[in-house]
Amino acid sequence: MVARRLPFPLTLAGDGIVLRDWRAEDLDDLIDLLDEPDIARWTPMPSPFDREAGVAYLKRAHQGRMSGQRLQLAITEGGGRPLGEVLLFGIDAGLREAELGYLVGARHRRRGLAAGSLSLLSAYAGTTLKLSRLLLRIDPANTASIAVARRCGYTLTGEAPILQVGPHGPSSLDTWEQLTGHPGSRLDRLKNVAARRYGRRT
Ligand SMILES: CC(C)(COP(=O)(O)OP(=O)(O)OC[C@H]1O[C@@H](n2cnc3c(N)ncnc32)[C@H](O)[C@@H]1OP(=O)(O)O)[C@@H](O)C(=O)NCCC(=O)NCCS
C-alpha cells in the first residue's frame, strides 16, 4: 500500500550522493543555487531568488516535510553543503503515481548529480513507497533535463502537453514516465496481462 505520510526526516545515499532534508542554515547556499538564469527559465522559482524568497522556500519545504505530503531533499556529497535539490510531490495514492523534479546549481552541473539523485529517489519511490508510475514534466526545449530523464530510464509519454504561461511567455510541458517494477505495479500488471494473453516466454 502507498504510504499515507512520507517519512521525515529522511536520508538517501548511494554512489557518493547523499540526499538529506533542508536545514535553516542552508539559506545562503540555497539563494546562491537558485538565483540563476537556467533555474528561472525552466522552473517555477521566483526570480530574482532573494533572501525573502529563500526564507519562504525553506519554510514551505519544512511544512511540506512535516505534513508528510512531499519529499524535498537537498542534493549533497557526503551530507554537507547543498549542491541542488530533488523532489517528489503530488502523490496519487489511488493511481500510485507521483511527480518528481530536480535542479542542480550552475557550478555543480555535468557531474552526474541530477541523474544520480533522480535515480536514488526513483528507486526509493518504487521499492519503499510502492509507487508504480513516476512522472516528470519537462519543457521540450530543456535539453539538459531531457538528458537526465533519459539517462534515468524515463520515457516520453503521448499525453497531451500541459500548457502554462510564465514570465518567458507561453510554454508546454511534456510528461515523461518511469514504470517501476515492484510487484503489483502497473508494469507488473501489464506483464501479467501479456503473459495470460500470449503465454509466458521463459
Ligand atoms: C537539468 C539539470 C538538473 C541537469 O543537472 P546535471 O547535474 O548537470 O545533470 P547530470 O550531470 O546528471 O547529467 C545527466 C545527463 O544529462 C546530460 N546533460 C546535462 N546537462 C546537459 C546540457 N546542458 N545539454 C545536454 N546534455 C546535458 C549529461 O551529459 C548527462 O548525459 P549522459 O547520461 O549522456 O552522460 C541542470 O542543468 C539544472 O538544474 N537546470 C535548471 C533546472 C531544470 O531545468 N530543472 C529541470 C526542470 S524539468
PDB file of C-alpha atoms and ligand atoms in Angstrom:
ATOM      1  CA  MET A   1       0.000   0.000   0.000  1.00  0.00           C
ATOM      2  CA  VAL A   2       1.233   3.518  -0.769  1.00  0.00           C
ATOM      3  CA  ALA A   3       2.342   5.304   2.435  1.00  0.00           C
ATOM      4  CA  ARG A   4      -0.162   7.945   3.587  1.00  0.00           C
ATOM      5  CA  ARG A   5       2.553  10.121   5.078  1.00  0.00           C
ATOM      6  CA  LEU A   6       6.033  10.421   3.718  1.00  0.00           C
ATOM      7  CA  PRO A   7       8.793   9.819   6.273  1.00  0.00           C
ATOM      8  CA  PHE A   8      10.549  12.733   7.973  1.00  0.00           C
ATOM      9  CA  PRO A   9      13.462  13.062   8.421  1.00  0.00           C
ATOM     10  CA  LEU A  10      14.907  11.093   5.533  1.00  0.00           C
ATOM     11  CA  THR A  11      18.382  10.476   4.153  1.00  0.00           C
ATOM     12  CA  LEU A  12      19.030   8.518   0.958  1.00  0.00           C
ATOM     13  CA  ALA A  13      22.566   7.677  -0.090  1.00  0.00           C
ATOM     14  CA  GLY A  14      24.300   5.967  -2.994  1.00  0.00           C
ATOM     15  CA  ASP A  15      27.195   6.452  -5.412  1.00  0.00           C
ATOM     16  CA  GLY A  16      28.690   9.259  -3.320  1.00  0.00           C
ATOM     17  CA  ILE A  17      25.450  11.261  -3.299  1.00  0.00           C
ATOM     18  CA  VAL A  18      23.579  11.945  -0.070  1.00  0.00           C
ATOM     19  CA  LEU A  19      20.040  13.341  -0.236  1.00  0.00           C
ATOM     20  CA  ARG A  20      19.003  14.959   3.029  1.00  0.00           C
ATOM     21  CA  ASP A  21      16.379  17.336   4.360  1.00  0.00           C
ATOM     22  CA  TRP A  22      16.938  21.075   4.038  1.00  0.00           C
ATOM     23  CA  ARG A  23      18.143  22.891   7.171  1.00  0.00           C
ATOM     24  CA  ALA A  24      17.675  26.507   8.267  1.00  0.00           C
ATOM     25  CA  GLU A  25      21.439  27.064   7.982  1.00  0.00           C
ATOM     26  CA  ASP A  26      21.296  26.200   4.244  1.00  0.00           C
ATOM     27  CA  LEU A  27      19.700  29.591   3.466  1.00  0.00           C
ATOM     28  CA  ASP A  28      22.776  31.315   1.955  1.00  0.00           C
ATOM     29  CA  ASP A  29      23.650  28.252  -0.148  1.00  0.00           C
ATOM     30  CA  LEU A  30      20.021  27.919  -1.278  1.00  0.00           C
ATOM     31  CA  ILE A  31      19.948  31.522  -2.535  1.00  0.00           C
ATOM     32  CA  ASP A  32      23.291  31.023  -4.254  1.00  0.00           C
ATOM     33  CA  LEU A  33      21.996  27.891  -6.038  1.00  0.00           C
ATOM     34  CA  LEU A  34      18.537  29.121  -7.049  1.00  0.00           C
ATOM     35  CA  ASP A  35      19.236  32.719  -8.078  1.00  0.00           C
ATOM     36  CA  GLU A  36      20.378  31.630 -11.530  1.00  0.00           C
ATOM     37  CA  PRO A  37      19.077  32.121 -15.118  1.00  0.00           C
ATOM     38  CA  ASP A  38      18.552  28.441 -16.057  1.00  0.00           C
ATOM     39  CA  ILE A  39      16.565  27.811 -12.889  1.00  0.00           C
ATOM     40  CA  ALA A  40      14.500  30.948 -13.556  1.00  0.00           C
ATOM     41  CA  ARG A  41      13.937  29.755 -17.141  1.00  0.00           C
ATOM     42  CA  TRP A  42      12.974  26.135 -16.524  1.00  0.00           C
ATOM     43  CA  THR A  43      11.423  26.010 -13.048  1.00  0.00           C
ATOM     44  CA  PRO A  44       8.646  27.963 -11.319  1.00  0.00           C
ATOM     45  CA  MET A  45      11.137  29.566  -8.878  1.00  0.00           C
ATOM     46  CA  PRO A  46      10.749  33.298  -8.235  1.00  0.00           C
ATOM     47  CA  SER A  47      13.389  35.406  -9.970  1.00  0.00           C
ATOM     48  CA  PRO A  48      15.387  37.124  -8.600  1.00  0.00           C
ATOM     49  CA  PHE A  49      15.582  34.461  -5.899  1.00  0.00           C
ATOM     50  CA  ASP A  50      16.440  36.740  -2.981  1.00  0.00           C
ATOM     51  CA  ARG A  51      16.640  36.296   0.788  1.00  0.00           C
ATOM     52  CA  GLU A  52      12.887  36.738   1.204  1.00  0.00           C
ATOM     53  CA  ALA A  53      12.245  34.054  -1.428  1.00  0.00           C
ATOM     54  CA  GLY A  54      14.779  31.781   0.260  1.00  0.00           C
ATOM     55  CA  VAL A  55      13.206  32.128   3.715  1.00  0.00           C
ATOM     56  CA  ALA A  56       9.736  31.442   2.264  1.00  0.00           C
ATOM     57  CA  TYR A  57      11.087  28.465   0.302  1.00  0.00           C
ATOM     58  CA  LEU A  58      12.696  26.794   3.318  1.00  0.00           C
ATOM     59  CA  LYS A  59       9.550  27.426   5.376  1.00  0.00           C
ATOM     60  CA  ARG A  60       7.341  25.817   2.730  1.00  0.00           C
ATOM     61  CA  ALA A  61       9.774  22.920   2.334  1.00  0.00           C
ATOM     62  CA  HIS A  62       9.703  22.313   6.078  1.00  0.00           C
ATOM     63  CA  GLN A  63       5.881  22.467   6.167  1.00  0.00           C
ATOM     64  CA  GLY A  64       5.635  20.027   3.271  1.00  0.00           C
ATOM     65  CA  ARG A  65       8.001  17.652   5.027  1.00  0.00           C
ATOM     66  CA  MET A  66       6.240  17.916   8.405  1.00  0.00           C
ATOM     67  CA  SER A  67       2.835  17.278   6.830  1.00  0.00           C
ATOM     68  CA  GLY A  68       4.281  14.216   5.058  1.00  0.00           C
ATOM     69  CA  GLN A  69       2.991  15.363   1.660  1.00  0.00           C
ATOM     70  CA  ARG A  70       6.226  15.807  -0.234  1.00  0.00           C
ATOM     71  CA  LEU A  71       9.852  14.835  -0.283  1.00  0.00           C
ATOM     72  CA  GLN A  72      12.080  17.815  -0.850  1.00  0.00           C
ATOM     73  CA  LEU A  73      15.701  16.910  -0.348  1.00  0.00           C
ATOM     74  CA  ALA A  74      18.968  18.765  -0.748  1.00  0.00           C
ATOM     75  CA  ILE A  75      21.491  17.041  -3.019  1.00  0.00           C
ATOM     76  CA  THR A  76      24.850  16.792  -1.261  1.00  0.00           C
ATOM     77  CA  GLU A  77      28.073  14.873  -1.459  1.00  0.00           C
ATOM     78  CA  GLY A  78      28.587  13.301   1.950  1.00  0.00           C
ATOM     79  CA  GLY A  79      25.731  15.161   3.644  1.00  0.00           C
ATOM     80  CA  GLY A  80      27.476  18.557   3.620  1.00  0.00           C
ATOM     81  CA  ARG A  81      26.552  21.742   1.745  1.00  0.00           C
ATOM     82  CA  PRO A  82      23.644  21.609  -0.704  1.00  0.00           C
ATOM     83  CA  LEU A  83      24.501  21.410  -4.425  1.00  0.00           C
ATOM     84  CA  GLY A  84      20.942  21.070  -5.737  1.00  0.00           C
ATOM     85  CA  GLU A  85      17.528  19.665  -4.931  1.00  0.00           C
ATOM     86  CA  VAL A  86      15.349  16.696  -5.839  1.00  0.00           C
ATOM     87  CA  LEU A  87      11.623  16.466  -5.089  1.00  0.00           C
ATOM     88  CA  LEU A  88       8.704  14.049  -5.048  1.00  0.00           C
ATOM     89  CA  PHE A  89       5.213  15.505  -4.769  1.00  0.00           C
ATOM     90  CA  GLY A  90       1.609  15.244  -5.969  1.00  0.00           C
ATOM     91  CA  ILE A  91       1.181  11.642  -4.826  1.00  0.00           C
ATOM     92  CA  ASP A  92      -1.959   9.992  -6.141  1.00  0.00           C
ATOM     93  CA  ALA A  93      -2.377   7.010  -3.797  1.00  0.00           C
ATOM     94  CA  GLY A  94      -5.167   5.520  -5.955  1.00  0.00           C
ATOM     95  CA  LEU A  95      -3.160   5.565  -9.183  1.00  0.00           C
ATOM     96  CA  ARG A  96       0.084   5.006  -7.244  1.00  0.00           C
ATOM     97  CA  GLU A  97       1.690   7.888  -9.102  1.00  0.00           C
ATOM     98  CA  ALA A  98       3.781  10.864  -8.115  1.00  0.00           C
ATOM     99  CA  GLU A  99       5.714  13.609  -9.845  1.00  0.00           C
ATOM    100  CA  LEU A 100       9.420  14.199  -9.361  1.00  0.00           C
ATOM    101  CA  GLY A 101      11.609  17.222 -10.051  1.00  0.00           C
ATOM    102  CA  TYR A 102      15.259  18.266  -9.817  1.00  0.00           C
ATOM    103  CA  LEU A 103      17.698  21.119 -10.128  1.00  0.00           C
ATOM    104  CA  VAL A 104      21.442  21.456  -9.680  1.00  0.00           C
ATOM    105  CA  GLY A 105      23.436  24.639  -9.022  1.00  0.00           C
ATOM    106  CA  ALA A 106      25.273  26.015 -12.068  1.00  0.00           C
ATOM    107  CA  ARG A 107      28.761  25.345 -10.649  1.00  0.00           C
ATOM    108  CA  HIS A 108      27.955  21.702  -9.949  1.00  0.00           C
ATOM    109  CA  ARG A 109      26.444  20.627 -13.271  1.00  0.00           C
ATOM    110  CA  ARG A 110      27.622  17.936 -15.704  1.00  0.00           C
ATOM    111  CA  ARG A 111      28.964  15.725 -12.916  1.00  0.00           C
ATOM    112  CA  GLY A 112      26.079  13.276 -12.785  1.00  0.00           C
ATOM    113  CA  LEU A 113      24.462  14.832  -9.709  1.00  0.00           C
ATOM    114  CA  ALA A 114      20.973  15.218 -11.214  1.00  0.00           C
ATOM    115  CA  ALA A 115      20.966  11.747 -12.778  1.00  0.00           C
ATOM    116  CA  GLY A 116      22.365  10.136  -9.623  1.00  0.00           C
ATOM    117  CA  SER A 117      19.870  11.914  -7.381  1.00  0.00           C
ATOM    118  CA  LEU A 118      16.878  11.179  -9.620  1.00  0.00           C
ATOM    119  CA  SER A 119      17.909   7.513  -9.771  1.00  0.00           C
ATOM    120  CA  LEU A 120      18.153   7.306  -5.981  1.00  0.00           C
ATOM    121  CA  LEU A 121      14.770   8.950  -5.423  1.00  0.00           C
ATOM    122  CA  SER A 122      13.074   6.954  -8.201  1.00  0.00           C
ATOM    123  CA  ALA A 123      14.344   3.680  -6.725  1.00  0.00           C
ATOM    124  CA  TYR A 124      13.103   4.706  -3.275  1.00  0.00           C
ATOM    125  CA  ALA A 125       9.706   5.709  -4.718  1.00  0.00           C
ATOM    126  CA  GLY A 126       9.288   2.343  -6.395  1.00  0.00           C
ATOM    127  CA  THR A 127      10.611  -0.002  -3.742  1.00  0.00           C
ATOM    128  CA  THR A 128       9.809   1.709  -0.443  1.00  0.00           C
ATOM    129  CA  LEU A 129       6.878   3.980  -1.274  1.00  0.00           C
ATOM    130  CA  LYS A 130       5.389   1.322  -3.611  1.00  0.00           C
ATOM    131  CA  LEU A 131       4.562   3.870  -6.283  1.00  0.00           C
ATOM    132  CA  SER A 132       4.110   2.248  -9.679  1.00  0.00           C
ATOM    133  CA  ARG A 133       4.366   5.223 -12.054  1.00  0.00           C
ATOM    134  CA  LEU A 134       6.742   8.148 -11.665  1.00  0.00           C
ATOM    135  CA  LEU A 135       6.257  11.307 -13.704  1.00  0.00           C
ATOM    136  CA  LEU A 136       8.415  14.188 -14.886  1.00  0.00           C
ATOM    137  CA  ARG A 137       7.034  17.293 -16.633  1.00  0.00           C
ATOM    138  CA  ILE A 138       9.623  18.758 -18.966  1.00  0.00           C
ATOM    139  CA  ASP A 139       9.627  21.595 -21.489  1.00  0.00           C
ATOM    140  CA  PRO A 140      10.663  20.033 -24.838  1.00  0.00           C
ATOM    141  CA  ALA A 141      13.339  22.744 -25.213  1.00  0.00           C
ATOM    142  CA  ASN A 142      15.024  21.823 -21.919  1.00  0.00           C
ATOM    143  CA  THR A 143      17.670  19.531 -23.407  1.00  0.00           C
ATOM    144  CA  ALA A 144      19.597  19.133 -20.140  1.00  0.00           C
ATOM    145  CA  SER A 145      16.544  17.929 -18.253  1.00  0.00           C
ATOM    146  CA  ILE A 146      15.550  15.580 -21.075  1.00  0.00           C
ATOM    147  CA  ALA A 147      19.053  14.058 -20.991  1.00  0.00           C
ATOM    148  CA  VAL A 148      18.680  13.455 -17.245  1.00  0.00           C
ATOM    149  CA  ALA A 149      15.267  11.831 -17.738  1.00  0.00           C
ATOM    150  CA  ARG A 150      16.554   9.512 -20.477  1.00  0.00           C
ATOM    151  CA  ARG A 151      19.658   8.583 -18.502  1.00  0.00           C
ATOM    152  CA  CYS A 152      17.396   7.513 -15.611  1.00  0.00           C
ATOM    153  CA  GLY A 153      15.190   5.351 -17.806  1.00  0.00           C
ATOM    154  CA  TYR A 154      12.201   7.681 -18.143  1.00  0.00           C
ATOM    155  CA  THR A 155      10.372   7.642 -21.478  1.00  0.00           C
ATOM    156  CA  LEU A 156       8.234  10.251 -23.195  1.00  0.00           C
ATOM    157  CA  THR A 157       4.502   9.546 -22.981  1.00  0.00           C
ATOM    158  CA  GLY A 158       1.944  10.533 -25.577  1.00  0.00           C
ATOM    159  CA  GLU A 159      -0.046  12.528 -23.019  1.00  0.00           C
ATOM    160  CA  ALA A 160      -1.260  15.950 -24.093  1.00  0.00           C
ATOM    161  CA  PRO A 161       1.222  18.733 -23.270  1.00  0.00           C
ATOM    162  CA  ILE A 162       0.423  20.775 -20.181  1.00  0.00           C
ATOM    163  CA  LEU A 163       0.112  24.394 -21.261  1.00  0.00           C
ATOM    164  CA  GLN A 164       1.284  27.167 -18.973  1.00  0.00           C
ATOM    165  CA  VAL A 165       2.035  30.857 -19.118  1.00  0.00           C
ATOM    166  CA  GLY A 166       5.155  32.059 -17.345  1.00  0.00           C
ATOM    167  CA  PRO A 167       7.463  35.071 -17.362  1.00  0.00           C
ATOM    168  CA  HIS A 168       9.052  33.726 -20.591  1.00  0.00           C
ATOM    169  CA  GLY A 169       5.696  33.534 -22.366  1.00  0.00           C
ATOM    170  CA  PRO A 170       3.507  30.506 -23.061  1.00  0.00           C
ATOM    171  CA  SER A 171       5.134  27.095 -22.910  1.00  0.00           C
ATOM    172  CA  SER A 172       4.115  23.477 -22.713  1.00  0.00           C
ATOM    173  CA  LEU A 173       5.364  20.614 -20.593  1.00  0.00           C
ATOM    174  CA  ASP A 174       5.642  17.041 -21.852  1.00  0.00           C
ATOM    175  CA  THR A 175       5.021  14.136 -19.497  1.00  0.00           C
ATOM    176  CA  TRP A 176       7.784  11.547 -19.066  1.00  0.00           C
ATOM    177  CA  GLU A 177       7.228   8.373 -17.093  1.00  0.00           C
ATOM    178  CA  GLN A 178       9.011   5.529 -15.429  1.00  0.00           C
ATOM    179  CA  LEU A 179       7.035   2.396 -14.651  1.00  0.00           C
ATOM    180  CA  THR A 180       8.555   0.846 -11.567  1.00  0.00           C
ATOM    181  CA  GLY A 181       8.971  -2.883 -11.417  1.00  0.00           C
ATOM    182  CA  HIS A 182       7.746  -3.789  -7.947  1.00  0.00           C
ATOM    183  CA  PRO A 183       5.050  -6.496  -7.559  1.00  0.00           C
ATOM    184  CA  GLY A 184       1.584  -5.059  -8.099  1.00  0.00           C
ATOM    185  CA  SER A 185       2.929  -2.160 -10.153  1.00  0.00           C
ATOM    186  CA  ARG A 186       1.370  -1.141 -13.440  1.00  0.00           C
ATOM    187  CA  LEU A 187       4.339  -2.620 -15.315  1.00  0.00           C
ATOM    188  CA  ASP A 188       3.851  -5.868 -13.447  1.00  0.00           C
ATOM    189  CA  ARG A 189       0.111  -5.878 -14.216  1.00  0.00           C
ATOM    190  CA  LEU A 190       0.783  -5.199 -17.912  1.00  0.00           C
ATOM    191  CA  LYS A 191       3.284  -8.078 -17.984  1.00  0.00           C
ATOM    192  CA  ASN A 192       0.711 -10.378 -16.386  1.00  0.00           C
ATOM    193  CA  VAL A 193      -1.948  -9.372 -18.915  1.00  0.00           C
ATOM    194  CA  ALA A 194       0.524 -10.044 -21.744  1.00  0.00           C
ATOM    195  CA  ALA A 195       1.526 -13.380 -20.214  1.00  0.00           C
ATOM    196  CA  ARG A 196      -2.122 -14.502 -19.930  1.00  0.00           C
ATOM    197  CA  ARG A 197      -2.845 -13.415 -23.490  1.00  0.00           C
ATOM    198  CA  TYR A 198       0.259 -14.697 -25.258  1.00  0.00           C
ATOM    199  CA  GLY A 199       1.701 -17.265 -22.858  1.00  0.00           C
ATOM    200  CA  ARG A 200       4.831 -16.792 -20.777  1.00  0.00           C
ATOM    201  CA  ARG A 201       8.190 -16.850 -22.529  1.00  0.00           C
ATOM    202  CA  THR A 202      10.894 -18.447 -20.456  1.00  0.00           C
TER     203      THR A 202
HETATM  204  C1  LIG B   1      18.784  19.813 -15.757  1.00  0.00           C
HETATM  205  C2  LIG B   1      19.858  19.810 -14.665  1.00  0.00           C
HETATM  206  C3  LIG B   1      19.218  19.438 -13.341  1.00  0.00           C
HETATM  207  C4  LIG B   1      20.947  18.767 -15.037  1.00  0.00           C
HETATM  208  O1  LIG B   1      21.817  18.631 -13.922  1.00  0.00           O
HETATM  209  P1  LIG B   1      23.258  17.947 -14.060  1.00  0.00           P
HETATM  210  O2  LIG B   1      23.686  17.561 -12.678  1.00  0.00           O
HETATM  211  O3  LIG B   1      24.151  18.822 -14.827  1.00  0.00           O
HETATM  212  O4  LIG B   1      22.948  16.645 -14.916  1.00  0.00           O
HETATM  213  P2  LIG B   1      23.866  15.341 -14.979  1.00  0.00           P
HETATM  214  O5  LIG B   1      25.315  15.745 -14.790  1.00  0.00           O
HETATM  215  O6  LIG B   1      23.332  14.323 -14.046  1.00  0.00           O
HETATM  216  O7  LIG B   1      23.696  14.885 -16.483  1.00  0.00           O
HETATM  217  C5  LIG B   1      22.871  13.780 -16.848  1.00  0.00           C
HETATM  218  C6  LIG B   1      22.880  13.683 -18.357  1.00  0.00           C
HETATM  219  O8  LIG B   1      22.408  14.904 -18.910  1.00  0.00           O
HETATM  220  C7  LIG B   1      23.370  15.452 -19.818  1.00  0.00           C
HETATM  221  N1  LIG B   1      23.312  16.900 -19.730  1.00  0.00           N
HETATM  222  C8  LIG B   1      23.383  17.641 -18.613  1.00  0.00           C
HETATM  223  N2  LIG B   1      23.319  18.949 -18.942  1.00  0.00           N
HETATM  224  C9  LIG B   1      23.206  18.999 -20.289  1.00  0.00           C
HETATM  225  C10 LIG B   1      23.097  20.065 -21.197  1.00  0.00           C
HETATM  226  N3  LIG B   1      23.109  21.348 -20.790  1.00  0.00           N
HETATM  227  N4  LIG B   1      22.971  19.780 -22.506  1.00  0.00           N
HETATM  228  C11 LIG B   1      22.958  18.482 -22.939  1.00  0.00           C
HETATM  229  N5  LIG B   1      23.056  17.418 -22.109  1.00  0.00           N
HETATM  230  C12 LIG B   1      23.183  17.690 -20.796  1.00  0.00           C
HETATM  231  C13 LIG B   1      24.691  14.900 -19.315  1.00  0.00           C
HETATM  232  O9  LIG B   1      25.674  14.919 -20.332  1.00  0.00           O
HETATM  233  C14 LIG B   1      24.300  13.522 -18.935  1.00  0.00           C
HETATM  234  O10 LIG B   1      24.138  12.754 -20.122  1.00  0.00           O
HETATM  235  P3  LIG B   1      24.753  11.296 -20.299  1.00  0.00           P
HETATM  236  O11 LIG B   1      23.877  10.411 -19.472  1.00  0.00           O
HETATM  237  O12 LIG B   1      24.646  11.039 -21.748  1.00  0.00           O
HETATM  238  O13 LIG B   1      26.136  11.375 -19.778  1.00  0.00           O
HETATM  239  C15 LIG B   1      20.531  21.208 -14.540  1.00  0.00           C
HETATM  240  O14 LIG B   1      21.000  21.610 -15.789  1.00  0.00           O
HETATM  241  C16 LIG B   1      19.582  22.260 -13.987  1.00  0.00           C
HETATM  242  O15 LIG B   1      19.461  22.412 -12.778  1.00  0.00           O
HETATM  243  N6  LIG B   1      18.896  23.016 -14.887  1.00  0.00           N
HETATM  244  C17 LIG B   1      17.961  24.056 -14.438  1.00  0.00           C
HETATM  245  C18 LIG B   1      16.766  23.486 -13.701  1.00  0.00           C
HETATM  246  C19 LIG B   1      15.996  22.487 -14.551  1.00  0.00           C
HETATM  247  O16 LIG B   1      15.912  22.589 -15.764  1.00  0.00           O
HETATM  248  N7  LIG B   1      15.400  21.506 -13.868  1.00  0.00           N
HETATM  249  C20 LIG B   1      14.570  20.503 -14.511  1.00  0.00           C
HETATM  250  C21 LIG B   1      13.198  21.041 -14.747  1.00  0.00           C
HETATM  251  S1  LIG B   1      12.183  19.858 -15.625  1.00  0.00           S
END
